[in-house]
Short mmCIF file of C-alpha atoms and ligand atoms in Angstrom, two decimals:
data_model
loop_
_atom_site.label_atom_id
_atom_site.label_comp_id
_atom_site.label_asym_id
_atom_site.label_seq_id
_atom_site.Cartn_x
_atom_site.Cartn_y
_atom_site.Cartn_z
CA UNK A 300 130.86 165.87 -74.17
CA UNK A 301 133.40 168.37 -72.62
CA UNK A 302 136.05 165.25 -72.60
CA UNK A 303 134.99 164.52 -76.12
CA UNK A 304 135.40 168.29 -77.10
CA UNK A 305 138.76 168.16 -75.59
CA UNK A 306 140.11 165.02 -76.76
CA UNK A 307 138.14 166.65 -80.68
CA UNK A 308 141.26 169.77 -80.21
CA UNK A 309 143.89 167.39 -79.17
CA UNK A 310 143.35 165.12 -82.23
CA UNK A 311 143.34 168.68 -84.23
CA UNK A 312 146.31 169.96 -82.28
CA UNK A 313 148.17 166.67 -83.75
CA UNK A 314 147.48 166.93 -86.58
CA UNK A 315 148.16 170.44 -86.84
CA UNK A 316 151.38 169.90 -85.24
CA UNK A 317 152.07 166.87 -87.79
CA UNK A 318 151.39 169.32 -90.78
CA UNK A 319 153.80 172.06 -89.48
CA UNK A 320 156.61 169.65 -88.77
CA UNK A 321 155.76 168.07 -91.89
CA UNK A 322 156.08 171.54 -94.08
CA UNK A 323 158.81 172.11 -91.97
CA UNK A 324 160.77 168.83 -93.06
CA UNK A 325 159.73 169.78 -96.44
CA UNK A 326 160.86 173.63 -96.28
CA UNK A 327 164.02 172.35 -94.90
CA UNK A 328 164.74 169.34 -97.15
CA UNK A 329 167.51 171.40 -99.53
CA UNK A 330 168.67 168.57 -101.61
CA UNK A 331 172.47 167.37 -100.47
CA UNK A 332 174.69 164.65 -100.27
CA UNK A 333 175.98 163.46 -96.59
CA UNK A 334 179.63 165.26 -96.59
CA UNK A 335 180.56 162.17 -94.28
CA UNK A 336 179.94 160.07 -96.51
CA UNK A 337 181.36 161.37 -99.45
CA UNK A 338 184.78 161.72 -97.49
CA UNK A 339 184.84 158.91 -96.64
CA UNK A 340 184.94 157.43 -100.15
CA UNK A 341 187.55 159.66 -101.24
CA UNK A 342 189.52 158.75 -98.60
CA UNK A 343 189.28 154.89 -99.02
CA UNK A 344 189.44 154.50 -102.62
CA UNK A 345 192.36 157.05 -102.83
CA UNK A 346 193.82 155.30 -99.82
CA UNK A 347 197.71 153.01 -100.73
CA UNK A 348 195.51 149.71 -100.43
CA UNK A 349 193.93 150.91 -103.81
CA UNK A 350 197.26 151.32 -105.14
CA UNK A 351 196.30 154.00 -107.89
CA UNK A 352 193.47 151.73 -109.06
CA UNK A 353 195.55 151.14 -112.71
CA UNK A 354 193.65 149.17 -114.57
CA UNK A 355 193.52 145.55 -114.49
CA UNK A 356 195.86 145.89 -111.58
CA UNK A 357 194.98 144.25 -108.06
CA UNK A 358 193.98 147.73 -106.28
CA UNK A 359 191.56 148.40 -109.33
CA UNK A 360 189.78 145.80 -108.91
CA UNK A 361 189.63 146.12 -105.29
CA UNK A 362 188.01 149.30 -106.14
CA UNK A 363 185.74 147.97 -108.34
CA UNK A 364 184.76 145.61 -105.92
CA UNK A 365 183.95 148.50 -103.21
CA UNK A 366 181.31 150.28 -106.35
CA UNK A 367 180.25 146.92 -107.05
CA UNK A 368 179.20 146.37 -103.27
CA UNK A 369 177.64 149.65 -102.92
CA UNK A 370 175.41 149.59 -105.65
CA UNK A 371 174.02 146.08 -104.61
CA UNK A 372 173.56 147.88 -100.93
CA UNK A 373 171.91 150.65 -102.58
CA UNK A 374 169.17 148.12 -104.18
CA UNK A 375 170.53 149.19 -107.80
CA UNK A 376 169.22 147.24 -110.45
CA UNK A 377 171.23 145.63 -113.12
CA UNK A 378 171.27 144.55 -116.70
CA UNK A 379 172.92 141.26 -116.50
CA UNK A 380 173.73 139.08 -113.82
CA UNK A 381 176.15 140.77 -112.78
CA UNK A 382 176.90 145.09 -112.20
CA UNK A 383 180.15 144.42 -114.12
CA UNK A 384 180.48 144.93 -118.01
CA UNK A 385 184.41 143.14 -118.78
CA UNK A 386 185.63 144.15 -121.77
CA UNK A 387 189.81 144.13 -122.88
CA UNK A 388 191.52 146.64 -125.55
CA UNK A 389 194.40 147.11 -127.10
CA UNK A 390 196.77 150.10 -125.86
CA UNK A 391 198.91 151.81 -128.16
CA UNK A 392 201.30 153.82 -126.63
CA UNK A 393 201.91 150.90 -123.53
CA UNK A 394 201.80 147.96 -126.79
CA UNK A 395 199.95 146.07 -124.15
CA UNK A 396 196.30 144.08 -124.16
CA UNK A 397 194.25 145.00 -121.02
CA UNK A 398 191.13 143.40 -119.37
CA UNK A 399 188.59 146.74 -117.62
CA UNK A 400 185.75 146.32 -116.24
CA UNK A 401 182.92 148.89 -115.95
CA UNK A 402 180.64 149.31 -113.43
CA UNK A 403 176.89 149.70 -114.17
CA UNK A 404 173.82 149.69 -112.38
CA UNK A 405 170.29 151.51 -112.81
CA UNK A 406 167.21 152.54 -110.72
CA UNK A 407 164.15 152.68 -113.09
CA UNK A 408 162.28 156.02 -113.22
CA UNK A 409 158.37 156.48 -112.02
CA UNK A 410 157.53 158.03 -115.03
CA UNK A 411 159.54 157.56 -118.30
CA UNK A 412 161.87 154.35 -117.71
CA UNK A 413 162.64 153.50 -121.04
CA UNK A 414 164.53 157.17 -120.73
CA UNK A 415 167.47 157.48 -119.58
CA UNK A 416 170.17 159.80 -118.21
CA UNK A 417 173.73 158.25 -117.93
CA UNK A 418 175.98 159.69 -114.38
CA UNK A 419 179.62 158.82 -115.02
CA UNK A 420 182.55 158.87 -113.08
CA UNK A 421 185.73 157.24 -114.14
CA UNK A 422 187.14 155.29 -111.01
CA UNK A 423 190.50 154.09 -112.49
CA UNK A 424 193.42 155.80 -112.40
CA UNK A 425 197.39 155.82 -113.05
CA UNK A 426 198.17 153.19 -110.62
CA UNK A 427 201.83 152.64 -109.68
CA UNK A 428 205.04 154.20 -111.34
CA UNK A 429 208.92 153.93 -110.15
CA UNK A 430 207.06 152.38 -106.60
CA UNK A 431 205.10 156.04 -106.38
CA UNK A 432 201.50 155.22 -106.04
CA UNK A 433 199.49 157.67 -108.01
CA UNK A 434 196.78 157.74 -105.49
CA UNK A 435 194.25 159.94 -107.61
CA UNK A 436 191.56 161.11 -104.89
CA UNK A 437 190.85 164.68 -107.26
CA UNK A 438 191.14 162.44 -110.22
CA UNK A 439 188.71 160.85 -109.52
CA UNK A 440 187.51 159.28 -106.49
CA UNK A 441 186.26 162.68 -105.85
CA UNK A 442 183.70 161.47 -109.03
CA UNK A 443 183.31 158.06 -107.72
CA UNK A 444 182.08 159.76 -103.95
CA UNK A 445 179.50 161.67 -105.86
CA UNK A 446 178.51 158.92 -108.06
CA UNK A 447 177.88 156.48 -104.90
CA UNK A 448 175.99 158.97 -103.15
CA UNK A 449 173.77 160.40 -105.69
CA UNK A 450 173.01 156.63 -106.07
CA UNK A 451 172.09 156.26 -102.80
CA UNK A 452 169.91 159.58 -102.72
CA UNK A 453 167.99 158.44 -105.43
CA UNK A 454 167.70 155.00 -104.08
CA UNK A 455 164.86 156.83 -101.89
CA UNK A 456 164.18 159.64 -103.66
CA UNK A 457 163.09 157.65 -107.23
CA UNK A 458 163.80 159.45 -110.72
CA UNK A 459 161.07 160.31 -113.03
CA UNK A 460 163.70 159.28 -115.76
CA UNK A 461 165.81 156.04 -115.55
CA UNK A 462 169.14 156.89 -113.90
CA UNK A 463 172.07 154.37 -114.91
CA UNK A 464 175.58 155.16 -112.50
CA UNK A 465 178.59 154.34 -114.59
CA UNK A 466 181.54 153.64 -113.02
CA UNK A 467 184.12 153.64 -116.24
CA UNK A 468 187.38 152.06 -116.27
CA UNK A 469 189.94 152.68 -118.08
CA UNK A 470 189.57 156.49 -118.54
CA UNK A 471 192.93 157.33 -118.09
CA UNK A 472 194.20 155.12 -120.59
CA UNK A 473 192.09 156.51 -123.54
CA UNK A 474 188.49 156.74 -122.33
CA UNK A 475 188.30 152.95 -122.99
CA UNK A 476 185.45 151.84 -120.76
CA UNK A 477 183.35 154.99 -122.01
CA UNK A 478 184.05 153.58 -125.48
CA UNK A 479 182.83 150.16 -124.50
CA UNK A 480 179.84 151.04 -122.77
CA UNK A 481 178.64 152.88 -126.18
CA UNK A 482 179.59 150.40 -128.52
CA UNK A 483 177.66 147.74 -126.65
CA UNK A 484 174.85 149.54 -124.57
CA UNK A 485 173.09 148.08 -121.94
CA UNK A 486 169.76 150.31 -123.25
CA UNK A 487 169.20 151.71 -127.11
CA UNK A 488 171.93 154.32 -127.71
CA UNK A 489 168.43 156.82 -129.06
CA UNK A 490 166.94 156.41 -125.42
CA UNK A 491 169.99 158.06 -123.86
CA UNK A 492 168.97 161.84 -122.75
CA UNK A 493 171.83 163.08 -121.42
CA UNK A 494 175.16 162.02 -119.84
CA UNK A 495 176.70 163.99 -116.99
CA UNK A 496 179.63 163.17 -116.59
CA UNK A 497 181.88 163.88 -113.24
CA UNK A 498 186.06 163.98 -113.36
CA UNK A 499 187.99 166.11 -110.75
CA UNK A 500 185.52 167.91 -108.79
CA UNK A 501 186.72 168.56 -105.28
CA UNK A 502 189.53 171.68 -105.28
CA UNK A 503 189.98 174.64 -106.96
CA UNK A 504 191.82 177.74 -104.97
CA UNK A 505 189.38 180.19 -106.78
CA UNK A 506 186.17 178.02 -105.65
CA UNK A 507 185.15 177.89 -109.73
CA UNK A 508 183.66 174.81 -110.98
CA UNK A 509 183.21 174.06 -114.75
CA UNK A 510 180.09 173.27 -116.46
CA UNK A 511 181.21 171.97 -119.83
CA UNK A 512 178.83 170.79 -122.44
CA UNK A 513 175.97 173.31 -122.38
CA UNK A 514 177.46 174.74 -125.53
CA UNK A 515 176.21 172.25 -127.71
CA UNK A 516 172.79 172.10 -126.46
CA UNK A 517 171.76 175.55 -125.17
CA UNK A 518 168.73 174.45 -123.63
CA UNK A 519 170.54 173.36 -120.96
CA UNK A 520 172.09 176.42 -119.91
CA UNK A 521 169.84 178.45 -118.40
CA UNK A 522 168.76 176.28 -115.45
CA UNK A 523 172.18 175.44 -114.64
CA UNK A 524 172.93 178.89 -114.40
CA UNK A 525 170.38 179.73 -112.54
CA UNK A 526 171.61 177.00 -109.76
CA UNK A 527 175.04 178.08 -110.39
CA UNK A 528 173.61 181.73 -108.81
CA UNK A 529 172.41 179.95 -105.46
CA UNK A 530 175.55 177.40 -105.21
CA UNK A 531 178.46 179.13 -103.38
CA UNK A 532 181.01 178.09 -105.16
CA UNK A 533 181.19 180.31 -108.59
CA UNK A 534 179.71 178.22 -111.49
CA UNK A 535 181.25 178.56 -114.89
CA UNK A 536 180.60 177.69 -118.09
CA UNK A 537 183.13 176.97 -121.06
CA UNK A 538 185.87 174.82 -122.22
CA UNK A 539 184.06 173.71 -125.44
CA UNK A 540 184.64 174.26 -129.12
CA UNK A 541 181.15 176.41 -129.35
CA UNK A 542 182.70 178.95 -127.58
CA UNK A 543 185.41 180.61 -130.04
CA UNK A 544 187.04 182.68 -126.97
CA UNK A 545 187.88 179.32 -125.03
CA UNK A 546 191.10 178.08 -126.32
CA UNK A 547 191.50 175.20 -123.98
CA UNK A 548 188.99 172.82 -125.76
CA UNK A 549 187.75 169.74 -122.50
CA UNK A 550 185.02 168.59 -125.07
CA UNK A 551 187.30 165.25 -125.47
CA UNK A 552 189.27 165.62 -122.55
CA UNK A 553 187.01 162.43 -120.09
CA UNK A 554 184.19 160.09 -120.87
CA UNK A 555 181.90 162.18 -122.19
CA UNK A 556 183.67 162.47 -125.30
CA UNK A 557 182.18 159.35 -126.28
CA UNK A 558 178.53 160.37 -125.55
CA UNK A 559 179.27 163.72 -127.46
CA UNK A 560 180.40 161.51 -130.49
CA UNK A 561 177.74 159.86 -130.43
CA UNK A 562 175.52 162.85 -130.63
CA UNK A 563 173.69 162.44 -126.43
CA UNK A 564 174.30 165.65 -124.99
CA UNK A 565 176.39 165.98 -122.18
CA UNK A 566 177.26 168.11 -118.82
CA UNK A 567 180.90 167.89 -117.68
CA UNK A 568 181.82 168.44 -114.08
CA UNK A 569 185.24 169.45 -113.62
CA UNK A 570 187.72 172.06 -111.73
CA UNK A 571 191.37 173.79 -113.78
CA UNK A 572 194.21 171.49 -113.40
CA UNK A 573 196.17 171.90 -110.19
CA UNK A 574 199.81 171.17 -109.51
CA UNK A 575 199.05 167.76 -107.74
CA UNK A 576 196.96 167.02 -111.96
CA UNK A 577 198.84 163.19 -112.54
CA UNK A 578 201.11 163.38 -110.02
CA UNK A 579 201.26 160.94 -106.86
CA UNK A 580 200.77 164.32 -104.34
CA UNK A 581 196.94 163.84 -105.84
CA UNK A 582 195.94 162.80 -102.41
CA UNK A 583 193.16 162.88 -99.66
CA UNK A 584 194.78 165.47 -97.67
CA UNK A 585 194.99 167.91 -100.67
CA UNK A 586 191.33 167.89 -101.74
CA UNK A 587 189.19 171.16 -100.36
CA UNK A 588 186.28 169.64 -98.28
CA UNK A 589 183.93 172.12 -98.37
CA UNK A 590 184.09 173.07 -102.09
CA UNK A 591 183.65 169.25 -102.81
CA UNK A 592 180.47 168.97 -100.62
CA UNK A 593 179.40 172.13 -102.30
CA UNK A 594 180.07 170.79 -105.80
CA UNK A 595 178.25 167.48 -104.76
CA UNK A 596 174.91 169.67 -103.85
CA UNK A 597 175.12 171.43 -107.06
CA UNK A 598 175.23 168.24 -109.22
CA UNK A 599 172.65 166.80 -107.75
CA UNK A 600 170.59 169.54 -107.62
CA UNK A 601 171.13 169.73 -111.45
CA UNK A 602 170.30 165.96 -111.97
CA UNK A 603 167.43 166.81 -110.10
CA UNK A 604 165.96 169.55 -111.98
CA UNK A 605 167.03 168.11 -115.08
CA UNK A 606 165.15 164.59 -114.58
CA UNK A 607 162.18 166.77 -113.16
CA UNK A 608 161.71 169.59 -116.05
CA UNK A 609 163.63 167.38 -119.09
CA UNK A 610 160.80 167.43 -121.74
CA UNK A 611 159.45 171.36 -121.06
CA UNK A 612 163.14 172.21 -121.54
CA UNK A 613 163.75 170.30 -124.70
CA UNK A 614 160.55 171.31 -126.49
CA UNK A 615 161.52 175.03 -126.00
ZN1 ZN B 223 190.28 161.77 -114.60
#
Protein backbone atom coordinates (compact mmCIF):
# COMPACT_ATOMS: atom_id res chain seq x y z
CA UNK A 1 0.00 0.00 0.00
CA UNK A 2 2.80 2.40 1.20
CA UNK A 3 4.72 1.49 -2.30
CA UNK A 4 1.45 2.04 -4.05
CA UNK A 5 0.93 5.43 -2.17
CA UNK A 6 4.33 6.37 -3.21
CA UNK A 7 4.49 5.32 -6.67
CA UNK A 8 0.24 7.29 -6.53
CA UNK A 9 2.65 10.95 -5.75
CA UNK A 10 5.26 10.09 -8.21
CA UNK A 11 2.73 9.58 -11.06
CA UNK A 12 1.19 13.07 -9.62
CA UNK A 13 4.60 14.63 -9.27
CA UNK A 14 4.90 13.88 -13.25
CA UNK A 15 2.36 15.01 -14.16
CA UNK A 16 2.54 18.03 -12.22
CA UNK A 17 5.93 18.55 -13.44
CA UNK A 18 4.63 17.88 -17.18
CA UNK A 19 1.93 20.68 -16.67
CA UNK A 20 4.46 23.31 -15.36
CA UNK A 21 6.97 22.68 -18.10
CA UNK A 22 4.15 22.53 -20.35
CA UNK A 23 2.70 26.22 -19.23
CA UNK A 24 6.09 27.06 -19.18
CA UNK A 25 6.72 26.19 -22.99
CA UNK A 26 3.53 27.90 -23.53
CA UNK A 27 4.33 31.20 -21.38
CA UNK A 28 7.53 31.26 -23.18
CA UNK A 29 6.46 30.49 -26.77
CA UNK A 30 6.58 34.49 -27.99
CA UNK A 31 5.93 34.00 -31.60
CA UNK A 32 9.41 34.56 -33.80
CA UNK A 33 11.15 33.64 -36.72
CA UNK A 34 14.73 31.74 -36.33
CA UNK A 35 17.19 34.92 -36.96
CA UNK A 36 19.60 32.10 -38.39
CA UNK A 37 17.59 31.28 -40.66
CA UNK A 38 16.41 34.31 -41.99
CA UNK A 39 20.16 35.42 -42.52
CA UNK A 40 20.89 33.02 -44.04
CA UNK A 41 18.46 33.62 -46.91
CA UNK A 42 19.39 37.07 -47.27
CA UNK A 43 22.69 36.21 -47.57
CA UNK A 44 22.32 33.49 -50.32
CA UNK A 45 19.82 34.94 -52.51
CA UNK A 46 21.60 38.38 -52.36
CA UNK A 47 24.84 36.48 -52.78
CA UNK A 48 26.91 37.25 -56.82
CA UNK A 49 25.70 33.59 -57.81
CA UNK A 50 22.13 35.20 -57.89
CA UNK A 51 23.44 37.81 -60.00
CA UNK A 52 20.71 40.53 -59.06
CA UNK A 53 17.98 37.97 -59.77
CA UNK A 54 16.77 40.29 -63.11
CA UNK A 55 14.16 38.74 -64.43
CA UNK A 56 14.23 36.01 -66.83
CA UNK A 57 17.93 36.12 -66.31
CA UNK A 58 19.93 32.86 -65.19
CA UNK A 59 20.44 34.05 -61.37
CA UNK A 60 16.56 34.69 -61.22
CA UNK A 61 15.70 31.71 -61.89
CA UNK A 62 18.22 30.20 -59.74
CA UNK A 63 16.41 32.06 -57.15
CA UNK A 64 13.28 30.94 -58.01
CA UNK A 65 14.43 27.61 -57.91
CA UNK A 66 15.77 28.05 -54.11
CA UNK A 67 11.64 29.43 -53.13
CA UNK A 68 10.48 26.77 -55.26
CA UNK A 69 12.52 24.09 -53.16
CA UNK A 70 11.62 25.51 -49.93
CA UNK A 71 8.12 25.57 -50.21
CA UNK A 72 8.00 21.84 -51.39
CA UNK A 73 10.32 21.21 -48.03
CA UNK A 74 7.91 23.13 -46.12
CA UNK A 75 4.93 20.63 -47.26
CA UNK A 76 3.21 23.76 -49.07
CA UNK A 77 0.43 22.90 -51.09
CA UNK A 78 -0.08 23.99 -54.60
CA UNK A 79 -2.63 24.87 -57.19
CA UNK A 80 -1.27 23.24 -60.20
CA UNK A 81 1.29 20.85 -60.75
CA UNK A 82 3.67 22.84 -60.31
CA UNK A 83 4.49 26.09 -57.42
CA UNK A 84 5.34 28.16 -60.53
CA UNK A 85 2.73 30.49 -62.33
CA UNK A 86 4.91 31.56 -65.99
CA UNK A 87 3.55 34.29 -67.44
CA UNK A 88 5.61 36.93 -70.18
CA UNK A 89 4.78 40.86 -70.69
CA UNK A 90 5.62 43.39 -72.64
CA UNK A 91 8.07 46.21 -71.16
CA UNK A 92 7.82 49.60 -72.27
CA UNK A 93 10.54 51.58 -71.32
CA UNK A 94 13.27 48.36 -72.07
CA UNK A 95 10.90 47.67 -75.70
CA UNK A 96 11.61 44.13 -74.71
CA UNK A 97 9.14 40.82 -74.20
CA UNK A 98 9.99 38.99 -70.91
CA UNK A 99 9.09 35.47 -69.57
CA UNK A 100 8.53 35.79 -65.07
CA UNK A 101 7.60 33.39 -63.19
CA UNK A 102 5.80 33.66 -59.81
CA UNK A 103 6.05 31.64 -57.06
CA UNK A 104 2.93 30.33 -55.25
CA UNK A 105 2.13 27.92 -52.75
CA UNK A 106 -0.66 27.62 -49.91
CA UNK A 107 -1.27 25.83 -46.54
CA UNK A 108 -5.11 25.45 -46.08
CA UNK A 109 -6.56 26.97 -42.88
CA UNK A 110 -8.39 24.74 -39.94
CA UNK A 111 -11.19 26.81 -39.98
CA UNK A 112 -12.17 29.01 -43.00
CA UNK A 113 -10.07 27.61 -46.12
CA UNK A 114 -11.93 28.92 -48.79
CA UNK A 115 -10.51 32.41 -47.08
CA UNK A 116 -7.66 33.61 -47.80
CA UNK A 117 -4.88 36.05 -46.89
CA UNK A 118 -2.18 36.63 -49.64
CA UNK A 119 1.90 37.20 -48.00
CA UNK A 120 3.95 38.73 -50.80
CA UNK A 121 7.37 39.37 -51.28
CA UNK A 122 8.83 40.31 -54.59
CA UNK A 123 12.12 38.19 -55.05
CA UNK A 124 13.38 39.73 -58.37
CA UNK A 125 15.41 42.43 -58.64
CA UNK A 126 17.67 44.78 -61.00
CA UNK A 127 20.03 42.15 -61.98
CA UNK A 128 23.24 43.20 -63.77
CA UNK A 129 24.20 46.74 -65.19
CA UNK A 130 27.73 48.00 -66.77
CA UNK A 131 29.08 44.28 -65.06
CA UNK A 132 27.80 45.83 -61.42
CA UNK A 133 25.59 43.22 -59.96
CA UNK A 134 22.72 44.88 -58.24
CA UNK A 135 22.70 42.37 -55.52
CA UNK A 136 19.36 43.64 -53.78
CA UNK A 137 19.45 41.86 -50.20
CA UNK A 138 17.15 45.17 -48.58
CA UNK A 139 15.26 45.06 -51.78
CA UNK A 140 14.15 42.34 -51.27
CA UNK A 141 15.56 39.19 -50.19
CA UNK A 142 15.08 40.71 -46.88
CA UNK A 143 11.05 39.99 -48.01
CA UNK A 144 11.82 36.72 -49.49
CA UNK A 145 13.67 35.58 -45.77
CA UNK A 146 10.46 36.51 -44.10
CA UNK A 147 8.25 35.03 -46.60
CA UNK A 148 10.18 31.48 -46.35
CA UNK A 149 10.09 31.52 -42.77
CA UNK A 150 6.68 32.58 -41.94
CA UNK A 151 5.98 29.63 -44.34
CA UNK A 152 7.73 27.39 -42.45
CA UNK A 153 6.21 28.63 -39.00
CA UNK A 154 2.95 28.07 -40.18
CA UNK A 155 3.82 24.80 -41.71
CA UNK A 156 3.42 23.67 -37.87
CA UNK A 157 1.59 26.17 -36.49
CA UNK A 158 -1.70 25.81 -39.13
CA UNK A 159 -3.79 29.08 -40.03
CA UNK A 160 -7.37 29.36 -39.21
CA UNK A 161 -7.52 31.22 -42.67
CA UNK A 162 -5.84 29.86 -45.88
CA UNK A 163 -2.37 31.44 -46.16
CA UNK A 164 -1.03 31.58 -49.92
CA UNK A 165 3.11 32.84 -49.95
CA UNK A 166 3.68 34.75 -53.14
CA UNK A 167 6.86 35.04 -54.34
CA UNK A 168 6.29 37.85 -57.31
CA UNK A 169 8.55 38.39 -60.09
CA UNK A 170 8.98 40.99 -61.91
CA UNK A 171 8.29 43.77 -59.32
CA UNK A 172 10.90 45.90 -60.24
CA UNK A 173 10.01 46.10 -63.70
CA UNK A 174 6.39 47.38 -63.16
CA UNK A 175 4.79 45.14 -60.52
CA UNK A 176 4.27 42.60 -63.38
CA UNK A 177 3.96 39.31 -61.54
CA UNK A 178 1.54 41.08 -58.92
CA UNK A 179 -0.47 42.02 -62.02
CA UNK A 180 -0.51 38.47 -63.26
CA UNK A 181 -1.33 36.77 -60.23
CA UNK A 182 -4.67 39.06 -60.08
CA UNK A 183 -5.66 38.82 -63.47
CA UNK A 184 -5.56 35.05 -63.36
CA UNK A 185 -6.02 33.95 -59.61
CA UNK A 186 -5.28 30.78 -58.37
CA UNK A 187 -8.58 31.28 -55.79
CA UNK A 188 -11.80 33.78 -56.50
CA UNK A 189 -10.43 37.35 -56.42
CA UNK A 190 -13.87 37.99 -53.58
CA UNK A 191 -12.24 35.25 -51.24
CA UNK A 192 -9.06 37.30 -50.87
CA UNK A 193 -9.05 39.00 -47.18
CA UNK A 194 -6.15 40.76 -47.12
CA UNK A 195 -2.69 40.98 -48.76
CA UNK A 196 0.40 41.88 -46.74
CA UNK A 197 2.71 42.60 -48.61
CA UNK A 198 6.67 42.73 -47.57
CA UNK A 199 9.46 45.01 -49.71
CA UNK A 200 12.62 46.34 -47.90
CA UNK A 201 12.30 45.48 -44.39
CA UNK A 202 15.66 44.95 -42.77
CA UNK A 203 17.51 48.66 -42.07
CA UNK A 204 16.53 51.80 -41.12
CA UNK A 205 19.15 54.08 -38.91
CA UNK A 206 16.10 55.43 -36.90
CA UNK A 207 14.78 51.68 -36.16
CA UNK A 208 11.11 52.95 -37.81
CA UNK A 209 9.26 50.53 -39.79
CA UNK A 210 6.24 51.49 -42.01
CA UNK A 211 2.87 50.09 -41.82
CA UNK A 212 1.22 51.28 -45.01
CA UNK A 213 -2.28 50.40 -45.93
CA UNK A 214 -4.26 50.74 -42.69
CA UNK A 215 -5.57 53.99 -44.08
CA UNK A 216 -7.94 52.54 -46.27
CA UNK A 217 -9.38 50.10 -43.97
CA UNK A 218 -9.23 51.47 -40.41
CA UNK A 219 -10.17 48.41 -38.82
CA UNK A 220 -6.96 47.33 -39.14
CA UNK A 221 -5.21 49.86 -37.30
CA UNK A 222 -5.71 49.47 -33.96
CA UNK A 223 -4.25 45.99 -33.40
CA UNK A 224 -1.29 46.77 -35.32
CA UNK A 225 -0.69 49.54 -33.22
CA UNK A 226 -1.11 47.99 -30.37
CA UNK A 227 1.82 45.37 -31.47
CA UNK A 228 3.69 48.20 -32.81
CA UNK A 229 3.76 49.38 -28.75
CA UNK A 230 5.42 45.94 -27.66
CA UNK A 231 7.82 45.58 -30.90
CA UNK A 232 11.11 47.49 -30.26
CA UNK A 233 11.59 48.87 -33.21
CA UNK A 234 9.17 52.14 -33.52
CA UNK A 235 6.09 51.20 -35.68
CA UNK A 236 4.67 53.81 -37.97
CA UNK A 237 1.92 54.31 -39.87
CA UNK A 238 1.52 56.45 -43.18
CA UNK A 239 2.61 56.84 -46.67
CA UNK A 240 -0.95 56.59 -48.14
CA UNK A 241 -3.23 58.97 -49.94
CA UNK A 242 -5.85 58.84 -46.78
CA UNK A 243 -3.56 60.66 -44.92
CA UNK A 244 -3.54 64.39 -46.43
CA UNK A 245 -0.23 65.32 -44.27
CA UNK A 246 1.84 62.43 -46.03
CA UNK A 247 3.14 63.78 -49.20
CA UNK A 248 5.19 60.82 -50.20
CA UNK A 249 2.23 58.62 -51.45
CA UNK A 250 3.83 54.25 -51.28
CA UNK A 251 0.11 53.20 -51.98
CA UNK A 252 1.47 52.14 -55.65
CA UNK A 253 4.94 52.07 -54.92
CA UNK A 254 5.25 47.47 -54.70
CA UNK A 255 2.81 44.69 -55.26
CA UNK A 256 0.23 45.63 -53.32
CA UNK A 257 -0.82 48.18 -55.62
CA UNK A 258 -2.48 45.61 -57.50
CA UNK A 259 -4.48 44.14 -54.54
CA UNK A 260 -5.45 47.82 -53.58
CA UNK A 261 -6.82 48.19 -57.24
CA UNK A 262 -8.56 45.60 -56.97
CA UNK A 263 -10.30 46.72 -53.88
CA UNK A 264 -8.50 43.55 -51.08
CA UNK A 265 -7.12 45.53 -48.44
CA UNK A 266 -3.64 45.55 -47.85
CA UNK A 267 -0.66 45.99 -45.12
CA UNK A 268 2.68 47.18 -46.57
CA UNK A 269 5.91 46.39 -44.83
CA UNK A 270 8.56 48.67 -45.66
CA UNK A 271 11.57 50.96 -44.17
CA UNK A 272 12.55 55.04 -45.90
CA UNK A 273 14.83 54.65 -48.75
CA UNK A 274 18.49 54.48 -47.84
CA UNK A 275 21.51 55.51 -49.87
CA UNK A 276 22.37 51.83 -50.93
CA UNK A 277 17.88 52.17 -52.52
CA UNK A 278 18.84 50.63 -56.41
CA UNK A 279 22.22 50.77 -56.17
CA UNK A 280 24.69 47.62 -56.32
CA UNK A 281 26.10 48.66 -52.44
CA UNK A 282 22.40 47.04 -51.57
CA UNK A 283 24.22 44.20 -50.02
CA UNK A 284 24.31 41.56 -47.13
CA UNK A 285 26.80 43.35 -45.17
CA UNK A 286 24.71 46.61 -45.12
CA UNK A 287 21.42 45.20 -43.80
CA UNK A 288 20.87 45.84 -39.74
CA UNK A 289 20.43 42.29 -38.23
CA UNK A 290 18.68 42.92 -35.36
CA UNK A 291 16.06 45.39 -36.68
CA UNK A 292 15.34 42.74 -39.45
CA UNK A 293 14.75 39.89 -36.90
CA UNK A 294 12.71 42.40 -35.02
CA UNK A 295 10.67 43.39 -38.09
CA UNK A 296 10.25 39.58 -38.89
CA UNK A 297 8.57 39.03 -35.20
CA UNK A 298 6.33 41.89 -35.73
CA UNK A 299 4.92 40.63 -39.09
CA UNK A 300 4.25 37.59 -38.00
CA UNK A 301 2.87 38.45 -34.99
CA UNK A 302 0.45 40.63 -37.09
CA UNK A 303 -0.40 37.71 -39.53
CA UNK A 304 -1.03 35.99 -36.51
CA UNK A 305 -3.48 38.08 -34.82
CA UNK A 306 -4.96 39.02 -37.95
CA UNK A 307 -5.80 35.27 -39.15
CA UNK A 308 -6.86 34.67 -35.39
CA UNK A 309 -9.36 37.81 -34.68
CA UNK A 310 -10.19 38.59 -38.75
CA UNK A 311 -14.06 38.40 -38.61
CA UNK A 312 -14.59 40.23 -34.86
CA UNK A 313 -12.44 42.96 -36.42
CA UNK A 314 -14.26 43.34 -39.66
CA UNK A 315 -17.79 43.25 -38.23
CA UNK A 316 -16.85 46.22 -35.92
ZN1 LIG B 1 11.50 46.15 -54.04
Amino acid sequence: MAVRLNFAIMIAKIVALFFFLGAGAFLSAQPGLPADSLLAHVKELSSDKYEGRGTQEPGNLLAGEYIRQRFENFGLERFDSTYVQPFSFFNRWQKQRYDGQNIIGYLRGTESPEQYIVLSAHYDHIGKQDDEIYNGADDNASGVGVLLETARYLSQHPPRHSVIFAAFDAEELGLRGADHFLDEPPVPIGHILLNMNMDMISRNTRQELYVVGAGYNPFLKAPLEKLGEACALTISFGHESPEPAQSDDWTLASDHAKFHQKNIPFLYFGVEDHEDYHRPTDDFERIMPAFYVQAAGFILESLLYLDEHWESLVRR
